[in-house]
Amino acid sequence: MAATRELTALVPPARVLILTTFRRDDYVFEALRAGASGFLFKDCYPQDLVNAIRTVAAGEALLAPAVVRGLIDAFVSGAVVPRAARDDRLDALTEREAEVLRQVAKG
C-alpha cells in the first residue's frame, strides 16, 4: 500500500493495478484509498488481466466482480464510510489505537 501511495503521488500520477491473492474487503478498501485504479485476483483469466491493464492504463477503473459485490455489501451495511465523512487524523492512529477506538465505538 505504501508503494501505491507513493506511485499515485507522482506528477503525473502512476496508475496502479493491484493483483493479489488476498480476498479481504479491508485490503480492497486500503488499496483504493491508497489510489489504486484497479483490483484483480491472481487467479483471473489471462485475458482479463490484459483487459484490466489496458483499462487502467487508459485512465479508467476496474474491479474484480467479487470485489464489487463485497463493496456493495459493505456500503449497504454501513461498513464503508465515505471519504468526505472521514477524519484524516484517523490515518495517523496505530493499529492498536484504531482497535481501541473501534471497541469504544461499539460501546
Short mmCIF file of N, CA, C and O in Angstrom, two decimals:
data_model
loop_
_atom_site.label_atom_id
_atom_site.label_comp_id
_atom_site.label_asym_id
_atom_site.label_seq_id
_atom_site.Cartn_x
_atom_site.Cartn_y
_atom_site.Cartn_z
N MET A 1 0.82 -1.19 0.00
CA MET A 1 0.00 0.00 0.00
C MET A 1 0.86 1.25 0.00
O MET A 1 0.50 2.25 -0.61
N ALA A 2 2.00 1.19 0.69
CA ALA A 2 2.89 2.34 0.72
C ALA A 2 3.40 2.64 -0.69
O ALA A 2 3.46 3.81 -1.09
N ALA A 3 3.74 1.62 -1.44
CA ALA A 3 4.22 1.83 -2.81
C ALA A 3 3.11 2.42 -3.67
O ALA A 3 3.37 3.32 -4.49
N THR A 4 1.89 1.97 -3.48
CA THR A 4 0.76 2.51 -4.24
C THR A 4 0.58 3.99 -3.94
O THR A 4 0.40 4.81 -4.84
N ARG A 5 0.65 4.36 -2.65
CA ARG A 5 0.53 5.78 -2.27
C ARG A 5 1.63 6.62 -2.92
O ARG A 5 1.38 7.71 -3.43
N GLU A 6 2.85 6.10 -2.91
CA GLU A 6 3.96 6.84 -3.50
C GLU A 6 3.81 6.98 -5.02
O GLU A 6 4.06 8.05 -5.57
N LEU A 7 3.41 5.91 -5.67
CA LEU A 7 3.27 5.95 -7.13
C LEU A 7 2.14 6.88 -7.56
O LEU A 7 2.26 7.58 -8.57
N THR A 8 1.05 6.89 -6.83
CA THR A 8 -0.07 7.74 -7.20
C THR A 8 0.14 9.19 -6.78
O THR A 8 -0.61 10.07 -7.19
N ALA A 9 1.17 9.45 -5.98
CA ALA A 9 1.51 10.82 -5.59
C ALA A 9 2.45 11.49 -6.59
O ALA A 9 2.69 12.69 -6.50
N LEU A 10 2.98 10.72 -7.53
CA LEU A 10 3.88 11.27 -8.53
C LEU A 10 3.14 12.26 -9.43
O LEU A 10 1.92 12.21 -9.55
N VAL A 11 3.90 13.13 -10.09
CA VAL A 11 3.31 14.05 -11.06
C VAL A 11 3.95 13.75 -12.40
O VAL A 11 5.15 13.97 -12.56
N PRO A 12 3.22 13.24 -13.37
CA PRO A 12 1.82 12.80 -13.28
C PRO A 12 1.72 11.51 -12.48
O PRO A 12 2.68 10.73 -12.42
N PRO A 13 0.57 11.27 -11.87
CA PRO A 13 0.43 10.07 -11.04
C PRO A 13 0.45 8.79 -11.88
O PRO A 13 -0.05 8.76 -12.99
N ALA A 14 1.08 7.77 -11.32
CA ALA A 14 1.09 6.46 -11.97
C ALA A 14 -0.27 5.81 -11.71
O ALA A 14 -0.92 6.07 -10.71
N ARG A 15 -0.67 4.98 -12.63
CA ARG A 15 -1.91 4.22 -12.45
C ARG A 15 -1.51 2.85 -11.91
O ARG A 15 -0.60 2.22 -12.44
N VAL A 16 -2.19 2.41 -10.87
CA VAL A 16 -1.81 1.17 -10.19
C VAL A 16 -2.94 0.15 -10.29
O VAL A 16 -4.10 0.46 -9.98
N LEU A 17 -2.58 -1.04 -10.71
CA LEU A 17 -3.49 -2.18 -10.73
C LEU A 17 -2.98 -3.17 -9.71
O LEU A 17 -1.85 -3.67 -9.84
N ILE A 18 -3.77 -3.46 -8.71
CA ILE A 18 -3.39 -4.42 -7.67
C ILE A 18 -3.76 -5.81 -8.16
O ILE A 18 -4.90 -6.05 -8.57
N LEU A 19 -2.82 -6.73 -8.10
CA LEU A 19 -3.03 -8.13 -8.45
C LEU A 19 -2.63 -8.93 -7.22
O LEU A 19 -1.47 -8.92 -6.83
N THR A 20 -3.59 -9.61 -6.61
CA THR A 20 -3.32 -10.22 -5.31
C THR A 20 -4.08 -11.54 -5.12
O THR A 20 -4.99 -11.85 -5.88
N THR A 21 -3.69 -12.24 -4.09
CA THR A 21 -4.43 -13.44 -3.67
C THR A 21 -5.33 -13.14 -2.48
O THR A 21 -6.16 -13.96 -2.12
N PHE A 22 -5.15 -11.97 -1.87
CA PHE A 22 -5.92 -11.61 -0.68
C PHE A 22 -7.36 -11.29 -1.05
O PHE A 22 -7.62 -10.39 -1.82
N ARG A 23 -8.30 -11.98 -0.45
CA ARG A 23 -9.73 -11.77 -0.72
C ARG A 23 -10.39 -11.18 0.52
O ARG A 23 -11.36 -11.72 1.04
N ARG A 24 -9.81 -10.07 0.98
CA ARG A 24 -10.34 -9.41 2.18
C ARG A 24 -10.79 -8.01 1.82
O ARG A 24 -10.07 -7.26 1.17
N ASP A 25 -12.00 -7.67 2.24
CA ASP A 25 -12.55 -6.35 1.93
C ASP A 25 -11.67 -5.22 2.45
O ASP A 25 -11.48 -4.22 1.77
N ASP A 26 -11.11 -5.39 3.65
CA ASP A 26 -10.28 -4.32 4.20
C ASP A 26 -9.05 -4.06 3.33
O ASP A 26 -8.60 -2.92 3.20
N TYR A 27 -8.53 -5.09 2.70
CA TYR A 27 -7.39 -4.94 1.80
C TYR A 27 -7.79 -4.15 0.55
O TYR A 27 -7.06 -3.27 0.09
N VAL A 28 -8.98 -4.44 0.04
CA VAL A 28 -9.50 -3.72 -1.12
C VAL A 28 -9.69 -2.24 -0.77
O VAL A 28 -9.26 -1.36 -1.51
N PHE A 29 -10.33 -1.97 0.37
CA PHE A 29 -10.58 -0.59 0.78
C PHE A 29 -9.27 0.17 0.91
O PHE A 29 -9.15 1.31 0.47
N GLU A 30 -8.28 -0.45 1.54
CA GLU A 30 -6.99 0.21 1.73
C GLU A 30 -6.31 0.49 0.39
O GLU A 30 -5.73 1.56 0.18
N ALA A 31 -6.39 -0.45 -0.54
CA ALA A 31 -5.79 -0.26 -1.86
C ALA A 31 -6.45 0.90 -2.59
O ALA A 31 -5.77 1.74 -3.19
N LEU A 32 -7.77 0.97 -2.53
CA LEU A 32 -8.48 2.05 -3.19
C LEU A 32 -8.18 3.40 -2.54
O LEU A 32 -7.99 4.40 -3.22
N ARG A 33 -8.12 3.42 -1.22
CA ARG A 33 -7.78 4.66 -0.52
C ARG A 33 -6.36 5.10 -0.84
O ARG A 33 -6.05 6.29 -0.83
N ALA A 34 -5.48 4.14 -1.11
CA ALA A 34 -4.09 4.45 -1.45
C ALA A 34 -3.96 4.97 -2.88
O ALA A 34 -2.91 5.47 -3.26
N GLY A 35 -5.03 4.85 -3.66
CA GLY A 35 -5.02 5.39 -5.01
C GLY A 35 -5.03 4.37 -6.13
O GLY A 35 -4.91 4.75 -7.31
N ALA A 36 -5.16 3.09 -5.82
CA ALA A 36 -5.19 2.07 -6.87
C ALA A 36 -6.38 2.30 -7.80
O ALA A 36 -7.45 2.70 -7.37
N SER A 37 -6.17 2.05 -9.07
CA SER A 37 -7.22 2.21 -10.07
C SER A 37 -7.89 0.90 -10.41
O SER A 37 -8.94 0.88 -11.06
N GLY A 38 -7.27 -0.20 -10.00
CA GLY A 38 -7.83 -1.50 -10.32
C GLY A 38 -7.44 -2.53 -9.28
O GLY A 38 -6.44 -2.37 -8.57
N PHE A 39 -8.25 -3.57 -9.21
CA PHE A 39 -8.02 -4.61 -8.21
C PHE A 39 -8.51 -5.93 -8.80
O PHE A 39 -9.70 -6.10 -9.08
N LEU A 40 -7.58 -6.86 -8.99
CA LEU A 40 -7.90 -8.19 -9.52
C LEU A 40 -7.24 -9.27 -8.66
O LEU A 40 -6.27 -8.99 -7.95
N PHE A 41 -7.76 -10.47 -8.79
CA PHE A 41 -7.16 -11.61 -8.09
C PHE A 41 -6.25 -12.36 -9.04
O PHE A 41 -6.49 -12.40 -10.25
N LYS A 42 -5.20 -12.97 -8.49
CA LYS A 42 -4.20 -13.64 -9.31
C LYS A 42 -4.74 -14.84 -10.09
O LYS A 42 -4.15 -15.26 -11.07
N ASP A 43 -5.90 -15.36 -9.66
CA ASP A 43 -6.45 -16.50 -10.38
C ASP A 43 -7.38 -16.08 -11.53
O ASP A 43 -8.10 -16.91 -12.08
N CYS A 44 -7.33 -14.81 -11.92
CA CYS A 44 -8.16 -14.35 -13.03
C CYS A 44 -7.63 -14.94 -14.34
O CYS A 44 -6.49 -15.40 -14.42
N TYR A 45 -8.45 -14.89 -15.34
CA TYR A 45 -8.04 -15.38 -16.66
C TYR A 45 -7.01 -14.42 -17.25
O TYR A 45 -7.09 -13.21 -17.04
N PRO A 46 -6.05 -14.95 -18.00
CA PRO A 46 -5.02 -14.08 -18.59
C PRO A 46 -5.61 -12.93 -19.41
O PRO A 46 -5.13 -11.80 -19.33
N GLN A 47 -6.65 -13.20 -20.18
CA GLN A 47 -7.25 -12.14 -20.99
C GLN A 47 -7.89 -11.06 -20.12
O GLN A 47 -7.86 -9.88 -20.46
N ASP A 48 -8.43 -11.45 -18.95
CA ASP A 48 -8.98 -10.46 -18.02
C ASP A 48 -7.88 -9.55 -17.48
O ASP A 48 -8.10 -8.35 -17.31
N LEU A 49 -6.71 -10.12 -17.24
CA LEU A 49 -5.58 -9.32 -16.77
C LEU A 49 -5.14 -8.33 -17.85
O LEU A 49 -4.91 -7.15 -17.58
N VAL A 50 -5.04 -8.80 -19.09
CA VAL A 50 -4.66 -7.93 -20.20
C VAL A 50 -5.68 -6.79 -20.33
O VAL A 50 -5.31 -5.61 -20.46
N ASN A 51 -6.97 -7.12 -20.28
CA ASN A 51 -8.01 -6.10 -20.38
C ASN A 51 -7.92 -5.11 -19.22
O ASN A 51 -8.13 -3.91 -19.40
N ALA A 52 -7.64 -5.61 -18.02
CA ALA A 52 -7.53 -4.74 -16.85
C ALA A 52 -6.36 -3.78 -17.00
O ALA A 52 -6.48 -2.59 -16.69
N ILE A 53 -5.24 -4.25 -17.48
CA ILE A 53 -4.07 -3.39 -17.68
C ILE A 53 -4.42 -2.29 -18.68
O ILE A 53 -4.11 -1.11 -18.46
N ARG A 54 -5.07 -2.65 -19.76
CA ARG A 54 -5.44 -1.65 -20.78
C ARG A 54 -6.46 -0.65 -20.22
O ARG A 54 -6.36 0.55 -20.49
N THR A 55 -7.40 -1.14 -19.45
CA THR A 55 -8.42 -0.27 -18.86
C THR A 55 -7.80 0.74 -17.91
O THR A 55 -8.07 1.94 -17.99
N VAL A 56 -6.96 0.26 -17.01
CA VAL A 56 -6.32 1.15 -16.03
C VAL A 56 -5.35 2.11 -16.73
O VAL A 56 -5.30 3.30 -16.40
N ALA A 57 -4.62 1.62 -17.73
CA ALA A 57 -3.70 2.48 -18.47
C ALA A 57 -4.44 3.60 -19.20
O ALA A 57 -3.91 4.70 -19.38
N ALA A 58 -5.68 3.34 -19.58
CA ALA A 58 -6.49 4.35 -20.28
C ALA A 58 -7.12 5.35 -19.31
O ALA A 58 -7.84 6.25 -19.72
N GLY A 59 -6.85 5.18 -18.02
CA GLY A 59 -7.37 6.12 -17.04
C GLY A 59 -8.69 5.73 -16.42
O GLY A 59 -9.28 6.50 -15.65
N GLU A 60 -9.16 4.56 -16.72
CA GLU A 60 -10.41 4.07 -16.16
C GLU A 60 -10.13 3.22 -14.92
O GLU A 60 -8.99 2.93 -14.60
N ALA A 61 -11.18 2.80 -14.25
CA ALA A 61 -11.04 1.95 -13.06
C ALA A 61 -11.65 0.59 -13.35
O ALA A 61 -12.55 0.46 -14.17
N LEU A 62 -11.14 -0.41 -12.64
CA LEU A 62 -11.64 -1.77 -12.84
C LEU A 62 -11.51 -2.55 -11.55
O LEU A 62 -10.47 -2.50 -10.89
N LEU A 63 -12.57 -3.26 -11.19
CA LEU A 63 -12.56 -4.11 -10.01
C LEU A 63 -13.06 -5.49 -10.39
O LEU A 63 -13.98 -5.62 -11.20
N ALA A 64 -12.49 -6.51 -9.78
CA ALA A 64 -12.96 -7.87 -9.98
C ALA A 64 -14.42 -7.94 -9.52
O ALA A 64 -14.80 -7.28 -8.55
N PRO A 65 -15.26 -8.71 -10.20
CA PRO A 65 -16.67 -8.81 -9.81
C PRO A 65 -16.88 -9.17 -8.34
O PRO A 65 -17.76 -8.62 -7.68
N ALA A 66 -16.04 -10.04 -7.79
CA ALA A 66 -16.18 -10.41 -6.38
C ALA A 66 -15.89 -9.22 -5.48
O ALA A 66 -16.48 -9.09 -4.40
N VAL A 67 -15.01 -8.34 -5.91
CA VAL A 67 -14.70 -7.13 -5.15
C VAL A 67 -15.89 -6.20 -5.15
O VAL A 67 -16.26 -5.63 -4.13
N VAL A 68 -16.53 -6.06 -6.30
CA VAL A 68 -17.70 -5.18 -6.41
C VAL A 68 -18.80 -5.66 -5.47
O VAL A 68 -19.42 -4.87 -4.75
N ARG A 69 -19.02 -6.96 -5.44
CA ARG A 69 -20.06 -7.50 -4.54
C ARG A 69 -19.73 -7.16 -3.09
O ARG A 69 -20.60 -6.75 -2.32
N GLY A 70 -18.47 -7.33 -2.71
CA GLY A 70 -18.06 -7.01 -1.34
C GLY A 70 -18.21 -5.53 -1.02
O GLY A 70 -18.64 -5.17 0.07
N LEU A 71 -17.87 -4.67 -1.97
CA LEU A 71 -18.02 -3.23 -1.77
C LEU A 71 -19.48 -2.84 -1.61
O LEU A 71 -19.83 -2.03 -0.74
N ILE A 72 -20.33 -3.40 -2.43
CA ILE A 72 -21.76 -3.11 -2.33
C ILE A 72 -22.30 -3.57 -0.98
O ILE A 72 -23.01 -2.82 -0.30
N ASP A 73 -21.96 -4.77 -0.58
CA ASP A 73 -22.44 -5.29 0.71
C ASP A 73 -21.95 -4.41 1.86
O ASP A 73 -22.70 -4.10 2.78
N ALA A 74 -20.68 -4.01 1.82
CA ALA A 74 -20.13 -3.18 2.88
C ALA A 74 -20.77 -1.81 2.90
O ALA A 74 -21.07 -1.26 3.97
N PHE A 75 -21.02 -1.25 1.74
CA PHE A 75 -21.65 0.07 1.67
C PHE A 75 -23.07 0.03 2.21
O PHE A 75 -23.46 0.87 3.02
N VAL A 76 -23.82 -0.97 1.80
CA VAL A 76 -25.21 -1.10 2.24
C VAL A 76 -25.28 -1.32 3.75
O VAL A 76 -26.15 -0.77 4.42
N SER A 77 -24.35 -2.07 4.30
CA SER A 77 -24.37 -2.35 5.74
C SER A 77 -23.84 -1.18 6.56
O SER A 77 -23.92 -1.20 7.78
N GLY A 78 -23.27 -0.18 5.89
CA GLY A 78 -22.73 0.97 6.60
C GLY A 78 -21.28 0.81 7.02
O GLY A 78 -20.73 1.65 7.72
N ALA A 79 -20.65 -0.28 6.60
CA ALA A 79 -19.25 -0.52 6.98
C ALA A 79 -18.29 0.41 6.25
O ALA A 79 -17.19 0.64 6.72
N VAL A 80 -18.70 0.92 5.10
CA VAL A 80 -17.86 1.83 4.34
C VAL A 80 -18.28 3.25 4.65
O VAL A 80 -19.43 3.62 4.48
N VAL A 81 -17.32 4.03 5.11
CA VAL A 81 -17.58 5.44 5.42
C VAL A 81 -17.09 6.26 4.24
O VAL A 81 -15.93 6.13 3.85
N PRO A 82 -17.94 7.10 3.64
CA PRO A 82 -17.48 7.93 2.53
C PRO A 82 -16.27 8.75 2.94
O PRO A 82 -16.19 9.22 4.07
N ARG A 83 -15.34 8.93 2.04
CA ARG A 83 -14.08 9.61 2.35
C ARG A 83 -14.32 11.01 2.91
O ARG A 83 -13.63 11.44 3.82
N ALA A 84 -15.30 11.74 2.39
CA ALA A 84 -15.55 13.09 2.87
C ALA A 84 -15.99 13.10 4.33
O ALA A 84 -15.79 14.07 5.04
N ALA A 85 -16.56 12.00 4.79
CA ALA A 85 -17.03 11.92 6.17
C ALA A 85 -15.94 11.46 7.12
O ALA A 85 -16.10 11.50 8.32
N ARG A 86 -14.82 11.02 6.58
CA ARG A 86 -13.72 10.53 7.41
C ARG A 86 -12.87 11.69 7.91
O ARG A 86 -12.71 12.69 7.25
N ASP A 87 -12.29 11.48 9.05
CA ASP A 87 -11.35 12.44 9.62
C ASP A 87 -9.95 11.93 9.32
O ASP A 87 -9.59 10.82 9.71
N ASP A 88 -9.15 12.70 8.60
CA ASP A 88 -7.80 12.26 8.22
C ASP A 88 -6.92 11.93 9.41
O ASP A 88 -5.94 11.22 9.28
N ARG A 89 -7.27 12.43 10.59
CA ARG A 89 -6.48 12.11 11.77
C ARG A 89 -6.56 10.63 12.11
O ARG A 89 -5.67 10.09 12.75
N LEU A 90 -7.60 9.97 11.62
CA LEU A 90 -7.72 8.53 11.87
C LEU A 90 -6.58 7.76 11.21
O LEU A 90 -6.16 6.72 11.71
N ASP A 91 -6.08 8.27 10.11
CA ASP A 91 -4.99 7.60 9.40
C ASP A 91 -3.70 7.59 10.20
O ASP A 91 -2.82 6.78 9.97
N ALA A 92 -3.57 8.49 11.16
CA ALA A 92 -2.36 8.58 11.97
C ALA A 92 -2.37 7.63 13.16
O ALA A 92 -1.36 7.46 13.83
N LEU A 93 -3.51 6.98 13.41
CA LEU A 93 -3.61 6.08 14.55
C LEU A 93 -2.81 4.80 14.31
O LEU A 93 -2.74 4.30 13.19
N THR A 94 -2.22 4.26 15.38
CA THR A 94 -1.58 2.95 15.28
C THR A 94 -2.68 1.91 15.18
O THR A 94 -3.86 2.19 15.44
N GLU A 95 -2.32 0.70 14.81
CA GLU A 95 -3.32 -0.37 14.72
C GLU A 95 -4.01 -0.59 16.06
O GLU A 95 -5.21 -0.77 16.13
N ARG A 96 -3.26 -0.55 17.12
CA ARG A 96 -3.83 -0.75 18.47
C ARG A 96 -4.77 0.40 18.82
O ARG A 96 -5.86 0.17 19.37
N GLU A 97 -4.38 1.64 18.53
CA GLU A 97 -5.25 2.78 18.81
C GLU A 97 -6.55 2.67 18.02
O GLU A 97 -7.63 2.95 18.55
N ALA A 98 -6.45 2.26 16.77
CA ALA A 98 -7.64 2.09 15.94
C ALA A 98 -8.54 0.99 16.50
O ALA A 98 -9.77 1.12 16.53
N GLU A 99 -7.93 -0.09 16.99
CA GLU A 99 -8.70 -1.18 17.59
C GLU A 99 -9.45 -0.69 18.84
O GLU A 99 -10.63 -0.98 19.02
N VAL A 100 -8.76 0.07 19.68
CA VAL A 100 -9.40 0.61 20.90
C VAL A 100 -10.54 1.54 20.51
O VAL A 100 -11.63 1.47 21.08
N LEU A 101 -10.33 2.38 19.50
CA LEU A 101 -11.37 3.29 19.05
C LEU A 101 -12.59 2.52 18.55
O LEU A 101 -13.75 2.87 18.86
N ARG A 102 -12.36 1.44 17.80
CA ARG A 102 -13.49 0.62 17.31
C ARG A 102 -14.25 0.02 18.47
O ARG A 102 -15.48 -0.01 18.47
N GLN A 103 -13.55 -0.45 19.49
CA GLN A 103 -14.20 -1.04 20.65
C GLN A 103 -14.99 0.01 21.42
O GLN A 103 -16.10 -0.27 21.91
N VAL A 104 -14.45 1.20 21.56
CA VAL A 104 -15.16 2.29 22.24
C VAL A 104 -16.44 2.63 21.47
O VAL A 104 -17.51 2.81 22.05
N ALA A 105 -16.33 2.68 20.13
CA ALA A 105 -17.50 2.99 19.31
C ALA A 105 -18.58 1.92 19.44
O ALA A 105 -19.78 2.23 19.37
N LYS A 106 -18.16 0.68 19.65
CA LYS A 106 -19.13 -0.40 19.84
C LYS A 106 -19.78 -0.37 21.22
O LYS A 106 -20.76 -1.04 21.48
N GLY A 107 -19.17 0.42 22.13
CA GLY A 107 -19.73 0.53 23.48
C GLY A 107 -19.14 -0.48 24.40
O GLY A 107 -19.60 -0.80 25.46
#
